[in-house]
PDB file of C-alpha atoms in Angstrom:
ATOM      1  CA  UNK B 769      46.988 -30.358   6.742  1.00 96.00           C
ATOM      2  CA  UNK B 770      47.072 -27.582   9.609  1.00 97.00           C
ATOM      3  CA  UNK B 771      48.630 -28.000  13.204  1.00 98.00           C
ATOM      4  CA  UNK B 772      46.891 -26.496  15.943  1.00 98.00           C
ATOM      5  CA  UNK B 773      49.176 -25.847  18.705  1.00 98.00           C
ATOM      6  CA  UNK B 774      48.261 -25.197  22.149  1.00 97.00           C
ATOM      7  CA  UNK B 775      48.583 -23.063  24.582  1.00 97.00           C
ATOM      8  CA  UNK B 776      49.967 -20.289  22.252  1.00 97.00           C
ATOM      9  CA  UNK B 777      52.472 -19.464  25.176  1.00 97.00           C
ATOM     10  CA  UNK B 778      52.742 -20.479  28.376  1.00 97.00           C
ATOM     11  CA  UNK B 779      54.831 -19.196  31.468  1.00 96.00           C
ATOM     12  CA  UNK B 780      56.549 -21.723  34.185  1.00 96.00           C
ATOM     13  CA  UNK B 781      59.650 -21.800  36.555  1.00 95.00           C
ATOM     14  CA  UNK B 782      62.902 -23.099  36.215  1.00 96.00           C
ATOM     15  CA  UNK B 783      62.089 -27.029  37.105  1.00 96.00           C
ATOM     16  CA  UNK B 784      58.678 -27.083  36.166  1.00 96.00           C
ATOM     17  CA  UNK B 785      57.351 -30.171  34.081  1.00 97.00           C
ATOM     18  CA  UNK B 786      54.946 -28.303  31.007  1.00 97.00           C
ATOM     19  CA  UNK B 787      53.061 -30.469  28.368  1.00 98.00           C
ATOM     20  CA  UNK B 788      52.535 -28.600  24.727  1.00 98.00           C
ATOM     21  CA  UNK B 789      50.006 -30.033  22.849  1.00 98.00           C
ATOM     22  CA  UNK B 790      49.604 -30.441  18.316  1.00 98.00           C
ATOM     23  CA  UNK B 791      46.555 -31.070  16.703  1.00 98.00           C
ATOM     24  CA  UNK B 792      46.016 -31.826  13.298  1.00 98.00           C
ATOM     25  CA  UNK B 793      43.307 -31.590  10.676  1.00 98.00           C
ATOM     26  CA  UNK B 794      43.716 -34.818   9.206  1.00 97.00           C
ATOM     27  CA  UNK B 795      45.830 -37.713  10.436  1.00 98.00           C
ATOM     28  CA  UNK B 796      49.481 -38.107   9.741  1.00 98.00           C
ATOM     29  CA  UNK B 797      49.843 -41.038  11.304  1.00 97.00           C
ATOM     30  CA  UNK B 798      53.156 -40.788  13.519  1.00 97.00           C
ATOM     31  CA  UNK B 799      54.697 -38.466  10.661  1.00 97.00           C
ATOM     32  CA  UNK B 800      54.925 -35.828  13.303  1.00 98.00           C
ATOM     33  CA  UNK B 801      58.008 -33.441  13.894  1.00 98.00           C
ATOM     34  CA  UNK B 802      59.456 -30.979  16.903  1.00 98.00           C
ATOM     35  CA  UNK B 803      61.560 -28.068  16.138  1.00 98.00           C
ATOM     36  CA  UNK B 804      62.952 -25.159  18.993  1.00 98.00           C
ATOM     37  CA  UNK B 805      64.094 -22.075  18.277  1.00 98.00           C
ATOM     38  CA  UNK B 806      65.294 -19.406  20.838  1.00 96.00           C
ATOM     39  CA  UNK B 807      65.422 -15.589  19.473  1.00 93.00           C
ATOM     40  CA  UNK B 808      67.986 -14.565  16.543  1.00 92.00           C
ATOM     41  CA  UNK B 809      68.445 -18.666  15.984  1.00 96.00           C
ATOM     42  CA  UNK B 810      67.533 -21.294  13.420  1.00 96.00           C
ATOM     43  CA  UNK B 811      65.056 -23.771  14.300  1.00 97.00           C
ATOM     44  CA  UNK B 812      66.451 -27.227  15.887  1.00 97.00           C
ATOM     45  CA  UNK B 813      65.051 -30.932  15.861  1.00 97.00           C
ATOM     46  CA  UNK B 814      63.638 -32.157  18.828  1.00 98.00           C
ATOM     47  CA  UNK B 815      61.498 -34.934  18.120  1.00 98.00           C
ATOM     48  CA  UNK B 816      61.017 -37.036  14.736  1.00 97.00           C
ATOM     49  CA  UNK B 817      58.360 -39.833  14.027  1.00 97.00           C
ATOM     50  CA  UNK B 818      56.383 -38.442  17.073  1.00 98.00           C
ATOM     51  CA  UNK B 819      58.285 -39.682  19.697  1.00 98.00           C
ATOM     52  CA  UNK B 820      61.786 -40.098  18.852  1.00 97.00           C
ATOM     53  CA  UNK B 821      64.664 -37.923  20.270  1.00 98.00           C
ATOM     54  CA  UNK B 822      67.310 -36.400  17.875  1.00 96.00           C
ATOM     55  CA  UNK B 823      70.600 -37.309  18.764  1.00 95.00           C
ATOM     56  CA  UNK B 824      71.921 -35.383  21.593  1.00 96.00           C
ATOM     57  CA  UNK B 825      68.530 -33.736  23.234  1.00 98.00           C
ATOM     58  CA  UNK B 826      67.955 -34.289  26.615  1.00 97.00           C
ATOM     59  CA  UNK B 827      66.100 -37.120  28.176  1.00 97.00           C
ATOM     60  CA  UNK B 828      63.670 -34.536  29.580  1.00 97.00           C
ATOM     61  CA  UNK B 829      61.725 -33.789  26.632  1.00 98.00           C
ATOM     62  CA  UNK B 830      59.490 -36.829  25.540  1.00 98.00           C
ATOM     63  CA  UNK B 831      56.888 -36.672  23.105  1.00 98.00           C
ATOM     64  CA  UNK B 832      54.106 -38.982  21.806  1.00 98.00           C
ATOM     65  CA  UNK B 833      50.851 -39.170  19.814  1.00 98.00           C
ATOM     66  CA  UNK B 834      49.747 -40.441  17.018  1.00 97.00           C
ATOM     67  CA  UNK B 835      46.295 -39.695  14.163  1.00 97.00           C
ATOM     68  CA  UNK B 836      46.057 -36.502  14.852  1.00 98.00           C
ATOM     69  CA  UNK B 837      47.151 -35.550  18.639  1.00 98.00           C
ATOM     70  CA  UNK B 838      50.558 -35.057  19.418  1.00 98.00           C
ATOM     71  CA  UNK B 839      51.980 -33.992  22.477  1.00 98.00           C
ATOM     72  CA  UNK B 840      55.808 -32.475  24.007  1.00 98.00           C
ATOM     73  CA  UNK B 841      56.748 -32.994  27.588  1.00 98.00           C
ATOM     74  CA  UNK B 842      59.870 -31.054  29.223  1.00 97.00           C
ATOM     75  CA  UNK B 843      60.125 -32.376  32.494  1.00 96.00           C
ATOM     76  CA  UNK B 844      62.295 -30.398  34.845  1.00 94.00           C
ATOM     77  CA  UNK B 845      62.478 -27.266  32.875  1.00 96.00           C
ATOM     78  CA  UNK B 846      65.975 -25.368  32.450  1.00 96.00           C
ATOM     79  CA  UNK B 847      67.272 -22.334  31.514  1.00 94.00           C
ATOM     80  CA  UNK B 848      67.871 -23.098  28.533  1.00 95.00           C
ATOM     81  CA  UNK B 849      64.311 -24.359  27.638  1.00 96.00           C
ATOM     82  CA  UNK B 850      62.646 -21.065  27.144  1.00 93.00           C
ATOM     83  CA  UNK B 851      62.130 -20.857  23.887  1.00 97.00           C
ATOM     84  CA  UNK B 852      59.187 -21.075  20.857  1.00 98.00           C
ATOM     85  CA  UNK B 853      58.207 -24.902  20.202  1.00 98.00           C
ATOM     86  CA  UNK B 854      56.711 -25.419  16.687  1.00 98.00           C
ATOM     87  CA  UNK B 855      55.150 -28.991  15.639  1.00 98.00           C
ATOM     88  CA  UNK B 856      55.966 -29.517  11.967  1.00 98.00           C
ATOM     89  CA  UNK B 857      54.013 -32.556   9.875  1.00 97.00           C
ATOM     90  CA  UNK B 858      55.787 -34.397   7.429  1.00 96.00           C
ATOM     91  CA  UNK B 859      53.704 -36.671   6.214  1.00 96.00           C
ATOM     92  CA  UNK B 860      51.777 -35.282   2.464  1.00 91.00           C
ATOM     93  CA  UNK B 861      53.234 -32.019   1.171  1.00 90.00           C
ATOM     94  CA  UNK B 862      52.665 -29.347   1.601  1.00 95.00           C
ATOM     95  CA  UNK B 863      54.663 -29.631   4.903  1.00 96.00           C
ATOM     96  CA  UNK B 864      53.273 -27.357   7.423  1.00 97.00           C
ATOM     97  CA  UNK B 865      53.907 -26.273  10.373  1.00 98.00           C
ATOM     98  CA  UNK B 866      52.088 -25.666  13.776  1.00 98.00           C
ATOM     99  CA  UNK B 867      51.596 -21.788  14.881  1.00 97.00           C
ATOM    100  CA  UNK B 868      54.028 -22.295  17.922  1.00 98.00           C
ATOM    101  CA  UNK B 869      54.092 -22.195  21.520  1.00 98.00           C
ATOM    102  CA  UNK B 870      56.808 -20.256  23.368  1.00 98.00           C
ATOM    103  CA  UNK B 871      57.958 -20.849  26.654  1.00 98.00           C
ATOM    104  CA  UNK B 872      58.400 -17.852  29.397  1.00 95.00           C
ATOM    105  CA  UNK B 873      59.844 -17.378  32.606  1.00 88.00           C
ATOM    106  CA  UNK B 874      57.476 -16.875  34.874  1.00 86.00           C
TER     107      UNK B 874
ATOM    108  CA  UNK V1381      79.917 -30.073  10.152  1.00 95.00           C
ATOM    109  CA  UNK V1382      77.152 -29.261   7.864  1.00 96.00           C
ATOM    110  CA  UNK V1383      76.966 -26.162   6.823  1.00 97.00           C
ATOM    111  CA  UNK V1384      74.434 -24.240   4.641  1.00 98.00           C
ATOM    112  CA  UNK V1385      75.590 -20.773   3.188  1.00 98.00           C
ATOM    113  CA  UNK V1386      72.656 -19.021   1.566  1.00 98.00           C
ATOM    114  CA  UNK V1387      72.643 -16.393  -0.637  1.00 98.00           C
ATOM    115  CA  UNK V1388      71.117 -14.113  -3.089  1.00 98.00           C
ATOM    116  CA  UNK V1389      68.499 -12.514  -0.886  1.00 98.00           C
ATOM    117  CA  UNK V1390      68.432  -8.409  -1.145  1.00 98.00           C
ATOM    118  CA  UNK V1391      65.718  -5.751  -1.629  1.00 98.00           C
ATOM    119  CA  UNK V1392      63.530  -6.378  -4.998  1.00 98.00           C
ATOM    120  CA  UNK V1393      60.452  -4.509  -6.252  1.00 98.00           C
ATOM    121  CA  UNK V1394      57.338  -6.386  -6.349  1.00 98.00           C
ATOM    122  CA  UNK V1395      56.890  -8.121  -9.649  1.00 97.00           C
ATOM    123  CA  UNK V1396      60.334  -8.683 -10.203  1.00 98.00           C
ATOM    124  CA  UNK V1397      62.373 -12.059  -9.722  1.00 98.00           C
ATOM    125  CA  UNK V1398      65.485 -13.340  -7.544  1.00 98.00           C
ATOM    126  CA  UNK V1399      67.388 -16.315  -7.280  1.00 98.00           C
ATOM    127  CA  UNK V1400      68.452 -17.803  -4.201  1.00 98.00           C
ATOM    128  CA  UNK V1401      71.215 -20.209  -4.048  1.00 98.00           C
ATOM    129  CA  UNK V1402      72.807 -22.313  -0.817  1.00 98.00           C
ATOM    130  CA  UNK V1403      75.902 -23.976  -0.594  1.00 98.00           C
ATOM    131  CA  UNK V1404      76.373 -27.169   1.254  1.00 98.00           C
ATOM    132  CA  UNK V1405      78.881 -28.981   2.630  1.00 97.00           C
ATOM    133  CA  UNK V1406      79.942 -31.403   5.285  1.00 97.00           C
ATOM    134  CA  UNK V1407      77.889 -34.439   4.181  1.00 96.00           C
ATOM    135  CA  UNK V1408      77.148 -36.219   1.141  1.00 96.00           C
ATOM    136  CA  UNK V1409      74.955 -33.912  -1.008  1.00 96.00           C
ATOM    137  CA  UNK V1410      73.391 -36.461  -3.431  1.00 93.00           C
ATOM    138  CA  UNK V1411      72.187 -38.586  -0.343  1.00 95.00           C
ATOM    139  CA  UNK V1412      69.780 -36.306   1.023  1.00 97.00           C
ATOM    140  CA  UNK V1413      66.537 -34.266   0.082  1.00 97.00           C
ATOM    141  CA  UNK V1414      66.981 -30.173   0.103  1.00 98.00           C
ATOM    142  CA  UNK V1415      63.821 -27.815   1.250  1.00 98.00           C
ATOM    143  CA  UNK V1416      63.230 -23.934   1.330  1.00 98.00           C
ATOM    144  CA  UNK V1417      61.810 -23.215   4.333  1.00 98.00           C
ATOM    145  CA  UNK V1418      60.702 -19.136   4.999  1.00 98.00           C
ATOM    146  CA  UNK V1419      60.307 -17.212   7.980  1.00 98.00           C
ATOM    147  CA  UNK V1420      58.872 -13.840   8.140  1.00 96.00           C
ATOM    148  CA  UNK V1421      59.672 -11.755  10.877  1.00 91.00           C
ATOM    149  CA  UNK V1422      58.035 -12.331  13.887  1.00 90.00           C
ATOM    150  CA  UNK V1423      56.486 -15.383  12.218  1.00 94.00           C
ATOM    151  CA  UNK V1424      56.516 -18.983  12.196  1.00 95.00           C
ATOM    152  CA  UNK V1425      58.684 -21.020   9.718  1.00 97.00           C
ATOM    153  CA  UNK V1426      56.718 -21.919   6.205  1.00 98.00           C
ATOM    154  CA  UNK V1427      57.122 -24.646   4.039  1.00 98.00           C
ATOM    155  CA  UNK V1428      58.153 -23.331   0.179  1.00 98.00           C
ATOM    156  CA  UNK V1429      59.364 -26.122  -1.827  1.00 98.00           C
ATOM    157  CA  UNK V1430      61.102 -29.225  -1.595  1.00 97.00           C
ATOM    158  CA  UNK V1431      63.268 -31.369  -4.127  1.00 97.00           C
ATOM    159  CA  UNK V1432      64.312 -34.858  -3.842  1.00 96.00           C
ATOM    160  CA  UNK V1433      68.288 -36.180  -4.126  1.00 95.00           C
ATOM    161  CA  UNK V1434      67.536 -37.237  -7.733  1.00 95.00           C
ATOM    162  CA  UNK V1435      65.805 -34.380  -8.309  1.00 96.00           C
ATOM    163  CA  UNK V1436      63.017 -36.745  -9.589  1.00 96.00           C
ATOM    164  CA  UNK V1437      60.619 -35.685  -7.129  1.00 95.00           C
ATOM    165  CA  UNK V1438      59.535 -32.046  -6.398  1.00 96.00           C
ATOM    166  CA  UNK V1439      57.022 -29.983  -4.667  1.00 95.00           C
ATOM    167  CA  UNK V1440      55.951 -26.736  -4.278  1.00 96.00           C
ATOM    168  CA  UNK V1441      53.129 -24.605  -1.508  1.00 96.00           C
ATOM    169  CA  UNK V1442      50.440 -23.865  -3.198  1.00 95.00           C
ATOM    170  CA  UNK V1443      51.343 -20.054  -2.466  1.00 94.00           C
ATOM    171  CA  UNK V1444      54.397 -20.043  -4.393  1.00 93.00           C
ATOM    172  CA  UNK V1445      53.195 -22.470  -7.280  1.00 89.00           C
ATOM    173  CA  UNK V1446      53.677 -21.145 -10.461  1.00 92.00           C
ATOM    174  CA  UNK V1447      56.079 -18.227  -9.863  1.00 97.00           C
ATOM    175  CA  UNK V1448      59.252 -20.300  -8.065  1.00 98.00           C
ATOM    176  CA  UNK V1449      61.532 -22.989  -9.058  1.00 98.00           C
ATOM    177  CA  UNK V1450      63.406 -25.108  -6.742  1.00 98.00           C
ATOM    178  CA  UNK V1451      66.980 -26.738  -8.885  1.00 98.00           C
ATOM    179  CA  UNK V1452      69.748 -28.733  -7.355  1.00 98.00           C
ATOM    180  CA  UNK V1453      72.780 -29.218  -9.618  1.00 98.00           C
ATOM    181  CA  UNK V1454      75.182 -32.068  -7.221  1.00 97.00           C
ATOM    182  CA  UNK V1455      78.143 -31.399  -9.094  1.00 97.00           C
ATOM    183  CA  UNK V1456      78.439 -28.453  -7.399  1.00 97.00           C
ATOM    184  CA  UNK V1457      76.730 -28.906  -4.324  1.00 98.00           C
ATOM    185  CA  UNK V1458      74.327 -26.320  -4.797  1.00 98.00           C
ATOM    186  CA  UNK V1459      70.433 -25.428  -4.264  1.00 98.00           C
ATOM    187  CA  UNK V1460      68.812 -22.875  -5.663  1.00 98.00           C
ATOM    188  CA  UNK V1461      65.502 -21.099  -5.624  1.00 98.00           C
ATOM    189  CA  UNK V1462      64.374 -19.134  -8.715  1.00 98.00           C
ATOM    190  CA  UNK V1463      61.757 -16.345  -7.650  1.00 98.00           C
ATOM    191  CA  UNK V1464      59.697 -14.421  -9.928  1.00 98.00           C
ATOM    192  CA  UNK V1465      56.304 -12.393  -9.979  1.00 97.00           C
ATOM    193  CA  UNK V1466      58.009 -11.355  -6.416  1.00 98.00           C
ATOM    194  CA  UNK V1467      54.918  -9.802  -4.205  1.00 97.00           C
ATOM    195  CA  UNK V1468      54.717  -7.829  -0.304  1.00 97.00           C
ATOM    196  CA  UNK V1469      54.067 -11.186   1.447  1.00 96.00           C
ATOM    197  CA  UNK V1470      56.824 -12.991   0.091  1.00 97.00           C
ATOM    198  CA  UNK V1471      59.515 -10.658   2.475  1.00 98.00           C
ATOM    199  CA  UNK V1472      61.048 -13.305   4.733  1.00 98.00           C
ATOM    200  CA  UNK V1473      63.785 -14.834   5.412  1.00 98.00           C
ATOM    201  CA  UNK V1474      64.910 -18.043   3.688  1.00 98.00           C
ATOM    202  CA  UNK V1475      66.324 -21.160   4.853  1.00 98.00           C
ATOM    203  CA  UNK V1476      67.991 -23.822   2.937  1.00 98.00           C
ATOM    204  CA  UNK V1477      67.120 -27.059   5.375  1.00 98.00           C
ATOM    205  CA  UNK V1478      68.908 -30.777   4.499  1.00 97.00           C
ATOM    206  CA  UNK V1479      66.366 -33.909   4.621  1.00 97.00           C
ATOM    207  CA  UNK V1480      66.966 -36.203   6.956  1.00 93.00           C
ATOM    208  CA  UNK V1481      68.895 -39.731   4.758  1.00 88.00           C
ATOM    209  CA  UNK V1482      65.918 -41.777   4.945  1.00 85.00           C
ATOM    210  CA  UNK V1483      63.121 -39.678   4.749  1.00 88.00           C
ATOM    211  CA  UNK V1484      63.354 -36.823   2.506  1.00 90.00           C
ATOM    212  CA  UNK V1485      60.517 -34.727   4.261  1.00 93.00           C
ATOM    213  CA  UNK V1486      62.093 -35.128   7.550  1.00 95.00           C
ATOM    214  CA  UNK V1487      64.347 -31.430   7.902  1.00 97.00           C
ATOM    215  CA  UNK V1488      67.136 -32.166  10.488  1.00 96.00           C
ATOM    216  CA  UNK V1489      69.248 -29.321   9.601  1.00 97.00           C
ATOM    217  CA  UNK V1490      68.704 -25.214   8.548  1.00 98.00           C
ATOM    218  CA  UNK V1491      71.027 -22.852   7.154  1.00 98.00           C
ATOM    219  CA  UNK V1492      70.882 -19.335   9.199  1.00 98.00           C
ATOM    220  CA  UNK V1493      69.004 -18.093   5.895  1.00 98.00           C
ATOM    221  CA  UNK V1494      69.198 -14.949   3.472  1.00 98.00           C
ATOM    222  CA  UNK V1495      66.858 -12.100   3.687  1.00 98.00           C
ATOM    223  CA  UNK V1496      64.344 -11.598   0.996  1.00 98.00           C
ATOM    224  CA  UNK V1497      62.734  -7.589   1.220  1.00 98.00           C
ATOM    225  CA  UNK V1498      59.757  -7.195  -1.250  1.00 98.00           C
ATOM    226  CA  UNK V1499      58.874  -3.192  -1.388  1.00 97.00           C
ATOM    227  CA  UNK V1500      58.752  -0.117  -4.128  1.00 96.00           C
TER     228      UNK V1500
END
């Protein structure tokens, strides 16, 4: 199954509200994962099951989707936002993940 | 805390082999799922292999099929990734990543990863 992810990067302010989008080949149904990473770290959970928040992310990031289109909201962008977004699929090995989308400072 | 300590990785000439092994602790090993996950510089992270609790259940990328081995042994807490027929493309870096309790494709957690160099 291959994710699509969309924009490939994107640039926005401090406060900002950005949506990423993930598209995928085939359905997964809502077996649909977030991960961040910021430079010289290890990629962190966002978002399991499409829409559900790992414990202890903000209440500014949402996600949803299901099938095949997925989407990531950050409302009220912060500092500590910027970053590269991947959308990972967990539903029929072999897992794969999306190409990522990385978030700039304007 | 969970922790995942990787190791093994170094500087290997292509067609020859490497294991990888990662050390866990801070939760209860035999509950969860283990996956290699790879990243090669500059590069998004890629799915290697994955083995279930029990060890009863494993699967491998098609790119790697063949010429790695994922193991688990829970006695001692310990993954490991047997590597062989080594080529260019497989110079990343490695991550051992925990399975989420209930679903054992679901990664919640990644170990900071060991560096794999393929090159004469």
């Amino acid at each position: 199954i291959q994710l699509t992810q969309s924009p490939s990067s994107v640039s926005a302010s401090v406060g900002d509200r950005i949506t990423l989008s993930c598209r995928a080949s085939h359905s997964v149904g809502t077996y649909l994962n977030w991960f961040q990473q910021k430079p010289d770290n290890v990629p962190k959970l966002l978002v399991y099951g499409a829409s559900s928040l790992q414990a202890g992310v903000p209440s500014r990031f949402s996600a949803s989707g299901s099938e095949t289109e997925f989407t990531l909201t950050i409302s009220n962008l912060q500092p500590e936002d910027f970053a590269t977004y991947y959308c990972q699929q967990s539903d029929s090995p072999p897992l794969t993940f999306g190409g990522g989308t990385k978030v700039q400072i304007k | 805390e969970v922790q995942l300590v990787e190791s093994g990785g170094g500087l290997v000439q292509p067609g020859r082999s490497l294991r990888l092994s990662c050390a866990a602790s801070g939760f209860t090993f035999d509950d969860h799922a283990l996956h290699w996950v790879r990243q090669a510089p500059g590069k998004g992270p890629e799915w290697v292999a994955g083995i279930s609790w029990n060890s009863a259940f494993i699967d491998y990328a098609d790119f790697v099929k063949g010429r790695f081995t994922i193991s688990r042994d829970n006695a001692r807490n310990a993954l490991y990734l047997q590597m062989s027929s080594l080529r260019a493309d497989d110079t990343a870096l490695y991550h051992c990543t925990k399975a989420n309790r209930v679903s054992w494709r679901l990664i919640d957690y990644w170990g900071q990863g060991t560096l794999v160099t393929v090159s004469s």
